[in-house]
CSV table of C-alpha atoms in Angstrom, one decimal:
chain,number,residue,atom,x,y,z
P,1,CYS,CA,-1.6,0.4,-21.1
P,2,LYS,CA,-5.4,0.9,-21.6
P,3,GLN,CA,-8.4,-0.9,-22.0
P,4,THR,CA,-11.5,-0.3,-24.0
P,5,LEU,CA,-14.8,-0.1,-21.5
P,6,LYS,CA,-17.6,2.3,-21.5
P,7,MET,CA,-17.6,4.2,-18.5
P,8,ASP,CA,-20.5,4.7,-16.0
P,9,GLU,CA,-20.9,8.4,-16.2
P,10,SER,CA,-22.3,8.8,-12.6
P,11,GLU,CA,-18.9,7.0,-11.3
P,12,THR,CA,-16.8,9.9,-13.1
P,13,ALA,CA,-18.7,13.1,-13.1
P,14,PRO,CA,-17.2,15.9,-11.4
P,15,ASN,CA,-19.2,17.8,-9.0
P,16,ASP,CA,-20.6,21.0,-11.1
P,17,ASP,CA,-23.2,23.1,-9.7
P,18,TYR,CA,-22.8,25.6,-12.5
P,19,GLU,CA,-25.6,26.2,-15.4
P,20,HIS,CA,-25.6,28.2,-18.9
P,21,PRO,CA,-27.4,31.7,-18.6
P,22,ASP,CA,-28.8,30.8,-22.0
P,23,GLY,CA,-30.5,27.6,-23.7
P,24,LEU,CA,-27.3,25.9,-24.7
P,25,ASP,CA,-26.9,21.7,-23.3
P,26,TYR,CA,-24.7,22.0,-20.3
P,27,ILE,CA,-22.3,19.1,-19.9
P,28,LEU,CA,-19.9,18.5,-17.0
P,29,GLU,CA,-17.4,17.3,-19.1
P,30,SER,CA,-16.1,17.0,-22.7
P,31,VAL,CA,-18.3,14.7,-24.6
P,32,LEU,CA,-17.9,13.3,-28.2
P,33,MET,CA,-19.4,14.8,-31.1
P,34,PRO,CA,-22.2,13.4,-33.1
P,35,SER,CA,-20.7,10.0,-35.3
P,36,ASP,CA,-20.4,10.9,-38.6
P,37,GLY,CA,-19.1,7.6,-39.6
P,38,SER,CA,-15.6,8.2,-40.4
P,39,LYS,CA,-12.2,6.4,-39.6
P,40,GLU,CA,-11.5,9.5,-37.5
P,41,PHE,CA,-14.6,9.3,-35.5
P,42,LYS,CA,-14.4,5.7,-35.0
P,43,PHE,CA,-10.2,6.3,-33.5
P,44,LEU,CA,-11.3,9.3,-31.8
P,45,ALA,CA,-14.1,7.1,-30.1
P,46,ASP,CA,-12.0,4.1,-29.3
P,47,GLU,CA,-9.6,6.6,-27.2
P,48,TYR,CA,-12.9,8.0,-25.4
P,49,ASN,CA,-14.1,4.4,-24.3
P,50,SER,CA,-10.7,3.5,-23.1
P,51,VAL,CA,-9.1,3.7,-19.7
P,52,LEU,CA,-5.9,4.1,-18.8
P,53,LEU,CA,-4.6,0.7,-16.7
P,54,ASN,CA,-2.1,2.9,-14.5
P,55,PRO,CA,-3.4,2.7,-11.0
P,56,CYS,CA,-1.2,3.8,-8.0
P,57,HIS,CA,-0.9,1.6,-5.4
P,58,CYS,CA,-0.4,4.1,-2.6
P,59,LYS,CA,-1.8,3.9,0.8
P,60,GLY,CA,-1.1,7.8,2.0
P,61,ALA,CA,-1.8,11.2,0.7
P,62,CYS,CA,0.0,10.5,-2.9
P,63,GLU,CA,2.0,13.7,-1.8
P,64,ASN,CA,4.5,13.5,-4.3
P,65,SER,CA,6.1,11.7,-7.0
P,66,GLU,CA,8.5,9.5,-4.3
P,67,VAL,CA,5.3,8.4,-3.2
P,68,CYS,CA,3.3,8.2,-5.8
P,69,ALA,CA,3.5,7.7,-9.5
P,70,HIS,CA,1.3,9.8,-10.8
P,71,GLY,CA,2.1,12.9,-8.0
P,72,GLY,CA,4.0,15.5,-8.3
P,73,GLN,CA,2.1,18.2,-10.2
P,74,TYR,CA,0.1,19.6,-7.2
P,75,GLU,CA,1.2,21.0,-4.0
P,76,PHE,CA,-0.6,22.6,-1.0
P,77,THR,CA,-0.6,26.4,-0.6
P,78,GLU,CA,1.8,27.4,2.4
P,79,ASP,CA,-1.5,27.1,4.9
P,80,GLY,CA,-2.2,24.2,3.5
P,81,SER,CA,-5.9,25.6,2.4
P,82,GLU,CA,-6.0,24.5,-1.1
P,83,LEU,CA,-4.0,22.1,-3.5
P,84,ILE,CA,-2.4,24.0,-6.7
P,85,LEU,CA,-0.6,23.4,-9.5
P,86,ARG,CA,3.2,23.5,-9.4
P,87,ASN,CA,4.4,23.8,-12.9
P,88,SER,CA,2.0,24.3,-15.7
P,89,ALA,CA,4.7,23.3,-18.8
P,90,ASN,CA,4.5,19.5,-17.0
P,91,PRO,CA,1.7,16.6,-17.8
P,92,VAL,CA,-0.5,16.0,-15.2
P,93,ILE,CA,-1.9,12.7,-14.4
P,94,GLU,CA,-4.2,12.5,-11.9
P,95,CYS,CA,-5.8,9.5,-9.4
P,96,ASN,CA,-8.6,7.8,-10.2
P,97,ASP,CA,-11.3,5.2,-9.0
P,98,MET,CA,-8.8,2.3,-9.6
P,99,CYS,CA,-6.3,3.9,-7.4
P,100,LYS,CA,-6.0,2.5,-4.3
P,101,CYS,CA,-5.0,6.0,-2.3
P,102,CYS,CA,-7.9,7.1,-0.3
P,103,ARG,CA,-10.2,9.6,-2.2
P,104,ASN,CA,-11.0,11.7,0.9
P,105,THR,CA,-7.4,12.3,1.5
P,106,CYS,CA,-5.3,11.8,-2.0
P,107,SER,CA,-3.5,14.8,-2.7
P,108,ASN,CA,-3.4,14.5,-6.3
P,109,ARG,CA,-7.4,14.9,-7.1
P,110,LEU,CA,-8.0,18.4,-8.2
P,111,VAL,CA,-9.8,18.2,-11.9
P,112,TYR,CA,-11.1,14.9,-10.7
P,113,SER,CA,-13.4,16.8,-8.1
P,114,GLY,CA,-15.0,19.5,-10.5
P,115,PRO,CA,-14.7,23.5,-11.0
P,116,ARG,CA,-13.9,25.6,-8.0
P,117,LYS,CA,-16.6,27.6,-6.2
P,118,HIS,CA,-17.3,30.9,-6.2
P,119,LEU,CA,-17.5,31.4,-10.2
P,120,GLU,CA,-20.0,33.7,-11.3
P,121,ILE,CA,-20.8,34.6,-15.2
P,122,PHE,CA,-21.5,38.0,-16.0
P,123,ASP,CA,-21.9,40.9,-18.3
P,124,SER,CA,-18.2,42.0,-19.1
P,125,PRO,CA,-18.3,45.8,-19.6
P,126,VAL,CA,-14.3,45.1,-21.2
P,127,TYR,CA,-15.7,42.6,-24.1
P,128,GLY,CA,-19.5,43.2,-24.6
P,129,SER,CA,-20.4,39.8,-24.1
P,130,LYS,CA,-20.7,37.1,-21.4
P,131,GLY,CA,-17.6,36.4,-19.3
P,132,LEU,CA,-16.7,34.4,-16.2
P,133,ARG,CA,-15.2,36.1,-12.7
P,134,THR,CA,-14.4,34.8,-9.6
P,135,THR,CA,-15.9,36.4,-6.4
P,136,ALA,CA,-13.3,35.1,-3.9
P,137,LYS,CA,-9.5,35.6,-4.1
P,138,ILE,CA,-7.9,32.5,-6.4
P,139,THR,CA,-4.3,32.0,-5.4
P,140,LYS,CA,-1.8,31.6,-8.4
P,141,GLY,CA,-1.7,27.7,-9.1
P,142,GLY,CA,-5.5,27.2,-8.0
P,143,TYR,CA,-7.6,25.4,-10.2
P,144,ILE,CA,-10.5,26.9,-12.0
P,145,CYS,CA,-12.6,24.7,-14.2
P,146,GLU,CA,-12.4,22.5,-17.3
P,147,TYR,CA,-12.6,23.8,-20.7
P,148,ALA,CA,-15.2,21.4,-21.4
P,149,GLY,CA,-17.1,20.4,-24.7
P,150,GLU,CA,-17.6,18.3,-27.9
P,151,LEU,CA,-14.6,16.4,-28.8
P,152,LEU,CA,-13.8,16.8,-32.3
P,153,THR,CA,-12.2,14.9,-35.3
P,154,VAL,CA,-9.6,17.3,-37.2
P,155,PRO,CA,-12.3,17.1,-40.3
P,156,GLU,CA,-15.1,18.3,-38.4
P,157,ALA,CA,-13.4,20.9,-36.7
P,158,ARG,CA,-12.2,22.5,-40.0
P,159,SER,CA,-15.6,21.9,-41.3
P,160,ARG,CA,-17.2,24.0,-38.0
P,161,LEU,CA,-14.3,26.6,-38.5
P,162,HIS,CA,-14.9,27.2,-42.1
P,163,ASP,CA,-18.9,27.5,-41.4
P,164,ASN,CA,-18.5,29.7,-38.5
P,165,GLU,CA,-16.1,31.9,-40.9
P,166,LYS,CA,-18.8,31.7,-43.3
P,167,LEU,CA,-21.4,32.8,-41.2
P,168,GLY,CA,-19.9,35.2,-38.9
P,169,LEU,CA,-20.5,33.2,-35.7
P,170,MET,CA,-18.6,33.2,-32.7
P,171,ASN,CA,-15.8,30.9,-32.6
P,172,TYR,CA,-15.3,28.7,-29.3
P,173,ILE,CA,-12.9,25.7,-30.8
P,174,LEU,CA,-9.9,25.2,-28.8
P,175,VAL,CA,-7.0,23.2,-29.9
P,176,LEU,CA,-4.4,21.9,-27.8
P,177,ASN,CA,-1.4,20.3,-29.2
P,178,GLU,CA,1.1,18.0,-26.7
P,179,TYR,CA,4.5,17.7,-28.1
P,180,THR,CA,7.0,15.3,-27.1
P,181,SER,CA,10.9,16.3,-27.3
P,182,ASP,CA,9.9,18.8,-30.4
P,183,LYS,CA,7.9,16.4,-31.8
P,184,LYS,CA,3.6,16.7,-31.7
P,185,GLN,CA,2.4,13.8,-30.0
P,186,GLN,CA,-1.2,14.2,-29.3
P,187,VAL,CA,-4.2,16.9,-30.9
P,188,THR,CA,-7.1,17.6,-28.9
P,189,ILE,CA,-9.6,19.8,-29.7
P,190,VAL,CA,-12.9,20.9,-27.7
P,191,ASP,CA,-16.1,23.1,-28.8
P,192,PRO,CA,-18.2,24.2,-26.3
P,193,SER,CA,-20.4,26.2,-29.1
P,194,ARG,CA,-23.4,23.9,-28.6
P,195,ARG,CA,-22.8,21.4,-25.9
P,196,GLY,CA,-20.6,23.0,-22.9
P,197,ASN,CA,-19.7,24.4,-19.6
P,198,ILE,CA,-18.9,27.8,-17.6
P,199,GLY,CA,-15.2,27.1,-19.4
P,200,ARG,CA,-16.4,28.5,-22.4
P,201,TYR,CA,-17.2,32.0,-20.9
P,202,LEU,CA,-13.7,32.6,-20.5
P,203,ASN,CA,-12.4,35.7,-22.7
P,204,HIS,CA,-9.3,36.1,-24.6
P,205,SER,CA,-6.7,38.5,-23.3
P,206,CYS,CA,-2.9,38.9,-24.6
P,207,GLU,CA,-1.9,39.2,-20.6
P,208,PRO,CA,-4.4,36.5,-19.3
P,209,ASN,CA,-4.5,35.7,-15.9
P,210,CYS,CA,-5.4,32.4,-16.2
P,211,HIS,CA,-3.8,29.3,-18.2
P,212,ILE,CA,-4.7,26.0,-19.5
P,213,ALA,CA,-2.9,22.6,-18.4
P,214,ALA,CA,-3.8,19.0,-20.2
P,215,VAL,CA,-5.1,16.5,-17.3
P,216,ARG,CA,-5.5,12.9,-17.4
P,217,ILE,CA,-7.1,11.0,-15.2
P,218,ASP,CA,-8.6,7.7,-16.5
P,219,CYS,CA,-8.6,8.2,-20.3
P,220,PRO,CA,-5.6,9.3,-22.9
P,221,ILE,CA,-7.6,12.0,-24.2
P,222,PRO,CA,-6.7,14.9,-21.8
P,223,LYS,CA,-9.3,17.6,-19.8
P,224,ILE,CA,-8.4,20.7,-20.4
P,225,GLY,CA,-7.7,22.2,-17.2
P,226,ILE,CA,-7.9,25.8,-16.3
P,227,PHE,CA,-5.6,26.9,-13.6
P,228,ALA,CA,-4.7,30.9,-12.2
P,229,ALA,CA,-1.5,32.0,-13.7
P,230,ARG,CA,-1.0,34.8,-11.0
P,231,ASP,CA,-3.0,35.5,-8.2
P,232,ILE,CA,-6.4,36.9,-8.8
P,233,ALA,CA,-8.3,39.7,-6.9
P,234,ALA,CA,-12.3,38.8,-6.0
P,235,LYS,CA,-14.6,40.3,-9.2
P,236,GLU,CA,-11.7,40.1,-11.4
P,237,GLU,CA,-12.7,38.9,-15.1
P,238,LEU,CA,-11.1,35.0,-15.7
P,239,CYS,CA,-9.3,35.0,-19.1
P,240,PHE,CA,-6.7,33.0,-20.8
P,241,HIS,CA,-4.2,33.5,-24.3
P,242,TYR,CA,-6.7,31.2,-26.9
P,243,GLY,CA,-3.6,31.3,-28.9
P,244,GLY,CA,-1.6,29.4,-26.4
P,245,GLU,CA,1.0,29.9,-23.9
P,246,GLY,CA,3.4,32.4,-24.6
P,247,GLN,CA,2.1,33.3,-27.7
P,248,TYR,CA,2.5,36.7,-28.3
P,249,LYS,CA,3.4,37.7,-31.5
P,250,LYS,CA,1.8,40.3,-33.5
P,251,MET,CA,-1.3,38.8,-35.1
P,252,THR,CA,-3.4,40.5,-37.9
P,253,GLY,CA,-6.4,39.9,-40.2
P,254,GLY,CA,-8.6,38.3,-37.5
P,255,LYS,CA,-11.3,39.8,-35.3
P,256,THR,CA,-10.2,42.7,-33.3
P,257,CYS,CA,-9.3,42.2,-29.4
P,258,LEU,CA,-10.7,43.7,-27.1
P,259,CYS,CA,-8.6,43.0,-24.0
P,260,GLY,CA,-7.2,46.4,-23.7
P,261,ALA,CA,-3.5,44.7,-22.1
P,262,SER,CA,-0.6,46.9,-22.7
P,263,LYS,CA,0.9,44.4,-25.0
P,264,CYS,CA,-2.4,43.6,-26.8
P,265,THR,CA,-1.9,42.5,-30.3
P,266,GLY,CA,-4.8,44.2,-31.9
P,267,PHE,CA,-6.4,40.9,-33.0
P,268,MET,CA,-7.5,37.6,-31.7
P,269,PRO,CA,-5.5,34.8,-32.7
P,270,ASN,CA,-6.8,32.6,-35.2
P,271,THR,CA,-7.4,28.9,-34.2
P,272,GLU,CA,-4.6,26.9,-36.4
P,273,ILE,CA,-5.2,23.1,-36.8
P,274,GLU,CA,-1.4,21.6,-37.6
P,275,GLU,CA,-1.1,18.8,-40.1
């Protein structure tokens, strides 16, 4: 169930103190592309301005699915110091401002609070470009940041991909396909090349230490959350697989991959937008 409502960004914006080292427009979370007057944009805008009417009525900490209808995907580390993701294969629904639980004690709010601390944009010697690394150890399942940018319609994404290829520009467009019983349910397309956050600096690796997960808080359009796929040491560069989780098939004809992993395919995955 959802209701169309224009949200106040000051009420929903995450805590994000990072900035771009270059002149791009830094945003805290994904925003709509400029209107092109198309029916596809109208549908995207309606989804973006809709609110999921599914508040929980918990009085406790929303620790699991038995207590909270939203809970179950996050758990605390053994020492209780950090919330981590249980299983990236399952959709994540976090508590939101309409929920009855206490924001300060709820254990089902992670992406909601913004990116983790101790992240650093640096000049990556591996990729010869900007990269993102951590200055402190990250536990497997730990939240890194959102991959934030402009939310695109399919026609606009195809147009930008064509322009990027024609002009030889770097492609930052990420296409997230969600499926239910092997049937595609929703596609979310994010482009941080013009407006974005620190998520745009994560490079591709054929053996990544991070993965992505769809996380919904109060909107039908998910946030693309980046999480640690394994324990990550301090000063280690953060990378995820641009072709999607588990996609390690041989790819040819694309841009040369520089990750240097033992299972490197030799090529960067091409961005595909399915019909």
